[in-house]
XYZ file of C-alpha atoms in Angstrom:
662
model
C 73.523 227.601 -69.536
C 72.525 227.990 -65.556
C 69.267 228.726 -66.288
C 68.810 225.890 -68.710
C 70.195 223.538 -66.213
C 67.635 224.756 -63.514
C 64.689 224.839 -65.564
C 65.933 220.998 -66.948
C 65.871 219.794 -63.594
C 62.584 221.793 -62.737
C 61.238 219.714 -65.484
C 62.612 216.700 -64.405
C 60.946 216.898 -60.795
C 57.849 217.925 -62.365
C 58.021 214.469 -64.339
C 58.771 212.728 -61.406
C 56.087 214.467 -59.378
C 53.696 213.701 -61.928
C 54.650 210.096 -62.375
C 54.622 209.664 -58.522
C 50.724 211.187 -58.633
C 49.786 208.584 -61.717
C 51.148 205.676 -60.002
C 49.373 206.827 -56.725
C 46.158 207.687 -58.734
C 45.835 204.092 -59.514
C 44.880 203.317 -55.910
C 41.448 204.211 -54.546
C 41.394 208.108 -54.114
C 39.354 210.911 -52.659
C 39.076 214.591 -53.039
C 39.122 217.140 -50.680
C 39.730 221.313 -50.608
C 41.689 223.267 -47.957
C 40.877 226.794 -47.673
C 43.751 229.011 -46.025
C 43.107 232.714 -44.823
C 46.187 234.521 -45.120
C 45.028 237.838 -44.865
C 46.878 240.663 -42.656
C 45.818 240.575 -39.224
C 43.525 237.206 -39.634
C 46.206 234.885 -37.867
C 47.264 234.476 -34.225
C 50.280 233.862 -32.670
C 51.522 230.664 -31.836
C 52.725 230.612 -28.397
C 56.644 231.180 -28.367
C 57.686 228.023 -26.276
C 55.078 225.805 -28.452
C 57.584 222.737 -29.075
C 59.996 221.533 -26.758
C 61.721 218.222 -25.643
C 61.160 216.125 -22.128
C 63.914 214.469 -20.708
C 63.760 211.372 -18.130
C 66.460 209.548 -16.613
C 65.044 206.126 -18.316
C 66.405 203.782 -20.566
C 69.805 205.027 -19.443
C 69.125 208.454 -21.352
C 71.589 210.320 -19.141
C 73.825 207.918 -17.560
C 75.597 205.992 -20.237
C 73.702 208.352 -22.700
C 73.752 211.794 -23.572
C 76.021 212.528 -20.111
C 79.469 211.387 -22.339
C 81.438 209.855 -18.766
C 82.317 206.445 -20.210
C 82.950 204.831 -16.464
C 79.950 203.051 -15.587
C 79.712 202.889 -11.188
C 82.791 205.348 -11.439
C 82.629 205.895 -7.392
C 81.874 202.157 -6.395
C 78.694 203.286 -4.815
C 76.430 201.385 -6.767
C 76.728 198.265 -4.437
C 75.311 200.452 -1.480
C 76.988 202.164 1.285
C 77.407 199.099 3.414
C 80.833 196.973 2.760
C 81.829 194.686 1.407
C 79.819 195.643 -1.603
C 79.301 194.673 -5.315
C 81.776 196.396 -7.691
C 80.028 195.482 -10.641
C 80.430 196.117 -13.535
C 83.816 196.176 -12.649
C 85.902 192.941 -13.027
C 89.091 191.856 -11.730
C 92.122 190.862 -13.935
C 94.054 187.964 -12.232
C 93.107 185.079 -9.878
C 92.726 185.346 -6.289
C 96.655 184.024 -5.664
C 97.858 187.296 -7.593
C 95.015 189.847 -6.346
C 92.104 190.494 -3.709
C 89.917 193.502 -4.250
C 87.245 194.236 -1.974
C 85.300 197.799 -0.950
C 85.852 199.660 2.633
C 84.698 203.308 3.545
C 87.979 204.936 3.529
C 87.268 207.688 0.929
C 88.397 211.175 1.381
C 84.605 212.233 -0.072
C 82.082 212.765 3.093
C 79.077 211.752 0.847
C 80.262 208.840 -0.743
C 82.662 207.087 1.326
C 83.214 203.826 -0.402
C 86.503 203.174 -2.135
C 88.026 199.872 -3.997
C 90.538 198.472 -2.144
C 93.104 196.120 -4.410
C 95.758 194.446 -2.427
C 98.699 192.636 -4.894
C 99.984 189.829 -3.657
C 102.252 188.794 -6.604
C 105.782 190.889 -7.752
C 107.664 191.537 -10.692
C 110.471 189.216 -8.893
C 110.176 186.940 -6.163
C 108.516 183.741 -5.559
C 104.926 184.932 -6.339
C 105.742 186.761 -10.009
C 102.767 188.432 -11.308
C 101.242 187.098 -14.793
C 102.652 189.121 -17.960
C 100.721 192.484 -18.386
C 100.198 192.403 -14.488
C 96.943 192.298 -12.337
C 94.238 194.453 -11.736
C 90.650 195.774 -12.474
C 88.615 196.781 -15.818
C 85.614 198.655 -16.179
C 83.594 198.344 -19.868
C 81.525 201.356 -19.219
C 78.130 200.699 -20.385
C 78.135 198.268 -22.585
C 81.348 199.024 -23.865
C 83.389 202.101 -24.304
C 83.585 203.711 -27.660
C 87.055 204.843 -28.519
C 87.892 206.702 -31.825
C 91.426 207.086 -33.336
C 92.884 210.197 -33.041
C 90.544 211.401 -30.243
C 91.726 212.604 -26.632
C 90.424 211.363 -23.597
C 90.694 212.765 -20.244
C 91.206 209.921 -17.288
C 90.752 211.410 -13.840
C 91.004 209.057 -10.648
C 91.883 209.484 -6.881
C 94.599 207.086 -5.449
C 96.262 206.262 -2.126
C 99.003 204.027 -1.120
C 101.770 203.673 1.573
C 103.751 201.233 -1.041
C 105.283 202.003 -4.260
C 102.725 202.569 -6.852
C 103.758 201.378 -10.464
C 100.066 201.574 -11.890
C 99.350 201.279 -15.597
C 96.370 202.442 -16.931
C 94.980 201.541 -20.742
C 91.861 201.896 -22.701
C 91.745 198.112 -24.695
C 89.299 196.000 -26.644
C 86.842 193.938 -24.900
C 89.374 191.347 -23.983
C 91.984 193.292 -23.763
C 94.136 192.413 -26.612
C 93.642 195.468 -28.639
C 95.952 198.419 -26.760
C 94.187 201.668 -27.719
C 95.929 204.174 -25.294
C 97.962 203.631 -22.442
C 99.622 205.735 -19.655
C 101.238 205.314 -15.979
C 100.910 206.368 -12.569
C 104.740 206.068 -10.644
C 105.137 207.030 -7.289
C 108.335 207.693 -7.135
C 107.311 211.481 -8.722
C 104.083 211.781 -6.713
C 103.433 211.396 -2.490
C 100.408 208.702 -2.525
C 100.403 207.967 1.025
C 97.133 210.708 1.226
C 94.210 210.793 -1.337
C 95.705 212.311 -4.602
C 93.931 213.412 -8.022
C 95.610 212.402 -10.867
C 94.575 213.510 -14.451
C 95.892 212.306 -17.622
C 95.255 212.925 -21.087
C 95.675 210.362 -23.963
C 95.275 209.524 -27.646
C 93.894 206.894 -29.028
C 95.791 204.916 -31.548
C 93.011 202.849 -32.908
C 88.947 202.354 -33.050
C 87.105 199.973 -30.831
C 83.461 200.406 -30.468
C 83.537 197.992 -27.547
C 86.376 198.946 -25.359
C 86.870 198.719 -21.747
C 89.472 200.712 -19.197
C 91.991 198.891 -17.634
C 94.329 199.878 -14.447
C 97.029 196.908 -14.013
C 100.079 196.601 -11.953
C 102.724 194.030 -11.417
C 104.115 195.805 -7.864
C 102.808 194.120 -4.884
C 101.537 196.151 -2.171
C 98.173 197.664 -1.358
C 96.301 200.608 -3.804
C 92.945 202.554 -2.917
C 91.162 203.864 -5.728
C 87.870 206.036 -6.207
C 86.043 208.115 -8.361
C 87.497 207.099 -11.760
C 86.389 208.757 -14.661
C 86.769 208.799 -18.540
C 85.514 211.290 -20.669
C 86.126 212.308 -24.531
C 87.889 215.896 -24.596
C 85.467 216.834 -27.412
C 81.838 217.371 -26.119
C 78.797 219.557 -27.085
C 80.239 222.945 -26.562
C 82.732 221.720 -24.289
C 80.152 220.981 -21.400
C 80.179 217.047 -21.069
C 77.490 216.160 -23.366
C 77.673 213.477 -26.461
C 78.284 215.596 -29.548
C 76.102 213.427 -31.910
C 73.009 213.304 -29.493
C 73.205 216.657 -28.282
C 73.075 217.291 -31.936
C 69.975 215.377 -32.501
C 68.304 217.328 -29.706
C 69.187 221.176 -30.959
C 68.656 220.085 -34.932
C 64.550 219.904 -33.530
C 65.113 223.647 -32.658
C 63.323 222.854 -29.045
C 61.812 226.096 -27.500
C 61.779 224.199 -23.785
C 63.625 221.438 -22.157
C 61.487 219.827 -19.406
C 63.774 218.320 -16.865
C 64.738 215.740 -14.715
C 61.926 213.340 -15.690
C 58.243 212.550 -15.297
C 57.959 209.943 -12.636
C 62.305 210.273 -12.095
C 61.813 213.463 -10.277
C 59.469 211.755 -7.678
C 60.974 208.452 -7.218
C 59.560 205.248 -6.222
C 60.328 206.652 -2.579
C 61.263 209.864 -1.413
C 64.549 208.927 -0.419
C 65.630 207.874 -3.847
C 64.335 210.783 -5.741
C 66.198 213.593 -7.783
C 67.284 215.662 -4.759
C 68.954 218.559 -7.087
C 71.310 220.234 -4.508
C 73.167 216.532 -4.242
C 74.122 216.970 -8.007
C 75.567 220.166 -7.813
C 79.671 220.850 -7.198
C 82.642 218.679 -8.155
C 81.611 215.512 -9.703
C 83.407 213.722 -7.416
C 81.538 214.831 -4.407
C 78.162 214.150 -5.665
C 76.733 210.761 -3.792
C 74.473 209.799 -6.603
C 71.521 208.064 -6.163
C 69.457 204.856 -7.039
C 66.562 205.486 -9.538
C 64.322 203.506 -8.048
C 61.631 203.842 -10.643
C 64.067 202.527 -13.669
C 66.108 200.331 -11.205
C 69.635 201.371 -12.186
C 72.111 203.680 -10.416
C 73.064 207.000 -11.453
C 76.128 208.934 -10.286
C 74.631 211.983 -11.286
C 77.566 213.239 -13.316
C 74.124 214.714 -15.292
C 72.920 217.193 -12.472
C 70.752 220.349 -12.149
C 73.332 222.299 -13.125
C 74.209 220.449 -16.503
C 70.616 220.614 -16.969
C 70.315 224.418 -16.982
C 73.842 224.223 -19.413
C 71.811 222.079 -21.952
C 68.767 223.691 -22.287
C 71.080 226.849 -22.799
C 73.171 225.009 -25.103
C 70.373 223.818 -27.240
C 68.485 227.253 -27.193
C 65.748 226.101 -25.184
C 64.115 227.518 -22.073
C 64.562 224.837 -18.847
C 61.282 223.736 -17.153
C 62.124 222.124 -13.719
C 59.863 219.486 -12.569
C 60.275 219.862 -8.827
C 59.504 216.936 -6.259
C 56.147 218.086 -4.460
C 57.111 216.288 -1.375
C 55.440 213.262 -2.895
C 56.496 209.922 -4.592
C 55.107 206.953 -5.950
C 54.910 204.957 -2.299
C 55.121 207.994 0.339
C 54.273 211.524 0.901
C 54.740 214.171 3.125
C 51.968 216.332 4.943
C 51.694 219.800 4.259
C 52.247 220.751 7.541
C 55.735 219.575 7.027
C 56.242 220.586 3.353
C 58.151 224.052 4.301
C 61.738 222.056 4.082
C 60.995 221.287 0.545
C 59.419 224.545 -0.272
C 62.678 226.002 0.832
C 64.867 223.833 -0.978
C 63.063 224.662 -4.296
C 63.457 228.257 -3.664
C 67.203 227.541 -2.857
C 67.364 225.938 -6.227
C 65.775 228.803 -7.889
C 68.408 230.856 -6.515
C 71.054 228.508 -7.811
C 69.854 229.182 -11.278
C 68.792 232.813 -11.295
C 70.913 234.277 -8.427
C 73.315 236.654 -8.790
C 76.855 235.456 -8.415
C 76.847 237.385 -5.129
C 74.146 235.572 -3.825
C 74.377 232.090 -1.440
C 73.353 229.486 -4.339
C 74.196 231.951 -7.426
C 78.025 232.317 -5.791
C 78.325 228.297 -6.417
C 76.827 228.291 -9.558
C 79.430 230.933 -10.672
C 82.165 228.661 -8.988
C 80.741 226.165 -11.022
C 81.724 228.199 -14.479
C 78.500 230.009 -15.106
C 78.975 233.646 -13.685
C 75.291 235.030 -15.364
C 72.237 233.573 -14.196
C 70.394 230.743 -16.121
C 66.995 231.437 -17.502
C 64.545 229.752 -15.194
C 61.254 230.838 -15.938
C 59.016 227.560 -15.716
C 58.322 225.139 -12.642
C 56.086 222.240 -12.664
C 55.119 221.474 -9.130
C 55.355 217.261 -9.057
C 54.248 214.863 -11.964
C 51.238 213.226 -12.196
C 50.406 214.225 -8.083
C 46.811 215.415 -8.604
C 45.128 212.642 -7.493
C 47.315 212.111 -4.475
C 45.803 213.444 -1.025
C 48.499 215.686 0.100
C 48.802 217.291 -3.431
C 46.473 220.265 -3.331
C 48.152 221.447 0.234
C 51.575 220.825 -0.744
C 50.813 222.901 -4.132
C 49.581 225.984 -2.352
C 52.452 226.631 -0.483
C 54.969 225.924 -3.175
C 52.845 227.925 -5.279
C 52.322 231.266 -2.705
C 56.071 230.846 -2.098
C 56.982 230.919 -5.291
C 55.049 233.578 -6.700
C 56.209 235.732 -3.807
C 59.853 235.201 -4.427
C 59.708 235.239 -7.924
C 56.102 236.637 -9.329
C 57.541 236.185 -13.220
C 57.877 232.307 -12.981
C 55.280 230.419 -14.296
C 53.847 227.653 -12.274
C 52.338 224.633 -13.679
C 49.925 222.373 -11.532
C 49.520 218.443 -12.180
C 45.821 218.767 -12.243
C 44.340 218.912 -15.671
C 42.050 222.167 -16.449
C 41.272 220.820 -20.031
C 37.622 220.012 -19.286
C 36.574 222.238 -16.679
C 38.142 225.134 -13.784
C 40.800 224.444 -11.926
C 40.083 225.079 -8.184
C 43.452 226.421 -7.340
C 45.565 229.210 -9.091
C 48.262 228.105 -12.067
C 49.636 230.006 -15.086
C 49.490 226.379 -16.983
C 48.203 222.875 -15.856
C 50.229 219.687 -16.888
C 48.497 216.908 -19.401
C 50.217 213.537 -20.120
C 48.317 211.757 -23.319
C 49.379 208.385 -23.912
C 46.933 206.303 -25.980
C 46.447 203.851 -29.304
C 47.079 205.023 -32.503
C 43.659 205.449 -33.332
C 43.131 207.492 -29.907
C 45.754 209.538 -30.426
C 44.860 210.379 -33.811
C 41.304 211.342 -33.127
C 42.348 213.502 -29.970
C 43.440 216.242 -32.753
C 40.303 217.478 -31.505
C 40.644 216.980 -27.729
C 41.313 220.405 -27.008
C 38.815 221.847 -29.313
C 36.139 222.254 -26.497
C 38.798 223.267 -23.587
C 37.578 226.454 -21.910
C 39.268 229.509 -23.569
C 39.794 231.375 -20.419
C 41.869 230.462 -17.442
C 45.509 228.355 -17.510
C 46.968 227.039 -20.622
C 47.721 223.198 -21.028
C 51.240 222.129 -20.977
C 51.290 218.517 -22.887
C 54.714 217.567 -21.529
C 54.156 213.849 -22.415
C 52.418 212.376 -25.399
C 53.250 209.178 -26.971
C 51.361 206.291 -28.740
C 51.436 202.945 -26.709
C 50.470 199.700 -27.520
C 51.194 197.063 -29.844
C 50.928 199.061 -32.979
C 53.968 201.451 -31.282
C 56.287 198.774 -32.074
C 60.217 200.271 -31.026
C 58.810 203.100 -32.700
C 56.620 202.812 -35.991
C 55.579 205.000 -38.465
C 52.258 204.308 -37.457
C 52.524 205.877 -34.409
C 54.822 209.093 -35.828
C 51.400 209.644 -38.192
C 48.948 209.385 -35.320
C 51.346 212.020 -33.080
C 51.349 214.048 -35.892
C 47.843 214.495 -36.440
C 47.573 215.019 -32.431
C 49.799 217.961 -33.096
C 48.351 219.683 -35.592
C 44.783 219.599 -33.356
C 47.934 221.150 -30.511
C 48.500 223.538 -33.293
C 45.212 224.971 -34.281
C 44.089 224.799 -30.214
C 47.358 227.043 -29.674
C 45.301 229.554 -27.384
C 44.484 227.154 -25.105
C 47.857 225.006 -25.300
C 51.063 226.833 -24.478
C 53.571 223.852 -24.565
C 54.025 220.215 -25.846
C 57.011 217.716 -25.879
C 57.030 214.360 -26.719
C 58.263 211.429 -24.201
C 60.400 209.205 -23.580
C 63.064 211.397 -25.388
C 66.001 208.711 -25.395
C 66.397 204.958 -25.363
C 69.792 203.150 -24.869
C 69.076 200.010 -27.434
C 70.914 197.915 -24.585
C 68.443 198.748 -21.692
C 64.800 199.376 -23.346
C 62.590 200.103 -20.251
C 60.145 201.965 -22.344
C 58.876 201.690 -26.120
C 58.567 203.589 -28.154
C 61.221 206.358 -27.872
C 62.155 209.656 -30.511
C 65.983 208.502 -30.364
C 67.544 205.556 -30.036
C 71.338 204.871 -29.376
C 74.324 202.718 -28.184
C 77.749 203.389 -27.258
C 78.800 204.929 -30.854
C 75.544 204.984 -32.890
C 72.515 206.980 -33.070
C 69.101 206.999 -35.304
C 65.861 208.827 -35.031
C 62.497 206.969 -34.988
C 59.435 207.955 -37.162
C 58.236 209.934 -34.126
C 62.094 212.115 -33.953
C 61.318 212.959 -37.617
C 57.749 213.799 -37.242
C 58.798 216.354 -34.630
C 60.943 218.120 -37.472
C 57.492 218.937 -39.199
C 56.697 221.241 -36.109
C 60.120 222.804 -35.694
C 59.099 225.901 -36.956
C 55.857 226.544 -35.444
C 56.987 228.186 -32.265
C 56.097 231.967 -32.442
C 54.929 231.072 -35.743
C 51.525 232.793 -36.881
C 48.781 230.531 -37.525
C 46.219 231.193 -40.438
C 42.638 230.146 -40.136
C 42.119 227.469 -42.750
C 39.110 225.284 -43.422
C 39.568 221.686 -44.467
C 36.315 220.577 -46.579
C 36.740 216.194 -46.954
C 34.434 213.120 -46.578
C 37.325 211.662 -44.833
C 37.723 211.514 -41.013
C 41.094 210.679 -41.847
C 42.683 213.985 -43.162
C 43.694 216.956 -40.733
C 45.756 220.138 -41.713
C 46.981 223.602 -40.279
C 48.557 226.205 -41.895
C 51.413 228.747 -40.303
C 52.904 231.552 -41.742
C 57.102 231.697 -40.406
C 60.017 233.309 -41.208
C 63.494 231.569 -41.431
C 65.870 232.838 -38.872
C 68.934 232.092 -41.179
C 68.085 234.099 -44.368
C 65.082 236.202 -43.389
C 62.622 234.442 -45.651
C 59.086 234.416 -45.033
C 57.096 231.134 -45.844
C 53.579 230.029 -45.635
C 53.703 226.500 -44.404
C 50.600 224.014 -45.133
C 50.423 221.012 -43.122
C 48.233 217.593 -44.010
C 48.459 214.563 -42.070
C 46.635 211.769 -43.918
C 45.571 208.945 -41.732
C 43.788 207.149 -44.152
C 44.477 204.671 -46.755
C 43.219 206.345 -49.727
C 45.170 208.881 -51.886
C 43.603 212.176 -51.715
C 43.193 214.470 -54.617
C 43.868 217.930 -52.497
C 42.998 221.583 -53.982
C 44.748 223.906 -52.120
C 43.147 227.987 -52.184
C 45.034 230.893 -50.358
C 43.179 233.984 -50.098
C 44.309 237.202 -48.551
C 48.016 236.841 -49.071
C 49.696 240.384 -50.198
C 52.608 238.259 -51.136
C 53.579 236.503 -54.285
C 54.479 232.728 -54.094
C 58.022 232.114 -55.588
C 57.930 228.417 -56.845
C 61.380 228.411 -56.913
C 62.450 227.840 -53.186
C 59.331 226.429 -52.310
C 59.237 222.676 -51.246
C 56.939 219.662 -50.393
C 58.071 217.689 -47.703
C 56.918 214.146 -46.912
C 57.241 211.456 -44.370
C 55.325 208.170 -45.463
C 56.164 204.298 -45.437
C 54.424 201.022 -44.248
C 52.812 201.643 -41.142
C 54.751 198.863 -39.368
C 58.231 200.274 -40.716
C 60.607 200.914 -38.140
C 64.269 202.799 -38.225
C 67.077 200.952 -36.928
C 70.816 200.654 -36.281
C 70.989 198.628 -40.109
C 68.433 200.518 -41.671
C 68.744 204.369 -39.931
C 66.914 206.146 -42.780
C 63.679 203.699 -43.381
C 61.448 206.094 -42.831
C 63.014 209.771 -43.038
C 61.254 212.819 -44.492
C 61.915 213.343 -48.201
C 62.024 216.901 -49.800
C 60.604 217.518 -53.131
C 61.123 221.016 -54.836
C 57.290 222.247 -55.749
C 57.031 223.786 -59.320
C 53.265 224.369 -59.231
C 53.636 226.383 -56.091
C 50.818 229.519 -55.948
C 47.883 230.507 -54.164
C 45.856 227.910 -56.171
C 47.249 224.523 -55.950
C 46.277 220.978 -56.599
C 48.362 218.447 -55.003
C 48.407 214.573 -54.249
C 48.572 213.358 -50.537
C 49.580 209.902 -50.452
C 48.202 207.679 -48.232
C 49.339 207.403 -44.679
C 51.587 210.500 -44.868
C 52.681 213.494 -43.192
C 52.948 216.098 -45.709
C 54.201 220.022 -45.581
C 53.918 222.775 -48.605
C 56.815 225.446 -47.588
C 55.573 228.371 -49.769
C 58.319 230.950 -50.456
C 56.674 234.142 -49.853
C 58.120 237.125 -52.173
C 58.446 240.453 -50.091
C 55.211 242.665 -50.140
C 57.011 245.161 -52.340
C 58.275 242.728 -55.062
C 56.851 242.220 -58.507
C 58.128 238.841 -58.918
C 55.544 236.215 -60.495
C 54.483 232.883 -59.233
C 56.101 231.464 -62.312
C 59.602 230.833 -63.531
């Protein structure tokens, strides 16, 4: 009975695939052949860290994104160090006859001195009675807080008052009418005359995706507040990351995580650049800084330690982009660069040093007693043309290699068309192009020198009108480009798409791989395209020869092992960038294994070129997996117009006597 059900299912799939091929055959079609040599010893290993991800604090990717902090401007520092200052997005509940709110520099934290002073003019009795429900302040988070029924939230804040306190803290709807969770702070049980940290847990009784945090009272007096935080208790692996967004990263099986950016690592000016040592230690003591490249404040809850932790949590190696003493608008002379060099060495010690070292001790105190992996350092970001880059680079390179000779140092100078004039393990290349240009760049590294440093393609993306907010056209062109990187993986060591994230409320750059808001998320076609390459890192690329009259067709073949079940596969990827159906004959020679039809699959990503995913239709363009009943060493398949295709042929063990057919 089971066998008959399986056979019926296979027959139905065969009929459906045949019907699909017949329907497609009504369009213009071409023929092509792909020969794959799978003989033992003929393949070449693809680098272990070939495909990864590149994070940048852009589009509120971290603050209001993957970092799960719900309060925006939690330390009241966004308005600058001078007081009085703007407290946006905090707002006042009650008019000026009941409450006066301002900022001053009385915080107990030396590196972020601004605190909120809330003077309540009304009381619970007497001539000036507070309105029903009290007066106070509220914070809407990053375009609304997502509060979910049954979930527990940790509220932390620092409070000071010489008066009696009766402070009601609640999570409510955006208008304050729906109460989702409530707790309070009463000074009759706590001495609040000095700054006091209060931590509370609340369980939400309802769900609202556009919630806010309220702090209210009806007691006359003065209350100071600072470093107010709301975090969901449940985060990705308990380390503070949004579970849904971190899971999307892990699903890509990235082999490296580049951070903290691109341009974000440089800063518009050096005084606003990411400084790793300002982002470690207790979150309340981190000063935060203005992201002057992408024009918003970050409190640096997502700091150097958290980037290292995120890489570990998703199984990726960290790749740290350091500031080379160069921003977009100012730069340090090589004769003055040594403090920056020492700062980098201290950062490496923080990551890699044992718990007895100066900086390793601080890391251990933060909760990670064992060293993190840190084997890749990129010196700067797109800085090669800056006048001081080479002079600074030599000093960084020499010091890093002397202290940590195993670390791979990456130059910003492109070595794809000639030899570098300085030592490097890799060189960084950024590729932003139109869709047509991106696809044609599948041959970009064909003529690269085969000796010397290898390429890190740390940022690639289709841009321009055809890219939209993440079109299928962009994904299709990028897939063709990655086929070229795979074939040239003897000279290309690593590659990652950029940007990674965009909060839909703050689109500073289009397109991006993952779109989200406070409660939803989806992958763009480019995100799903990357799934076709997640088994490539560390796989064996087999020689292949594509014969076609079309220049719109590219292909590759890899042999990979599924780590979950130990099964071996031959994956043949084909990208059809053209509008014609292609009748493709695939021939595999030299393969010692039989091919098992049952378990072999055909995965397709296709659609209209302008198609985009959205919150209303998040799966408009996603991969579809079909069984492959005609799987074998000789196959005839139909390749749809404008499509990304993967044929995963399940290989029987070499000693097996299994046959292709079932």
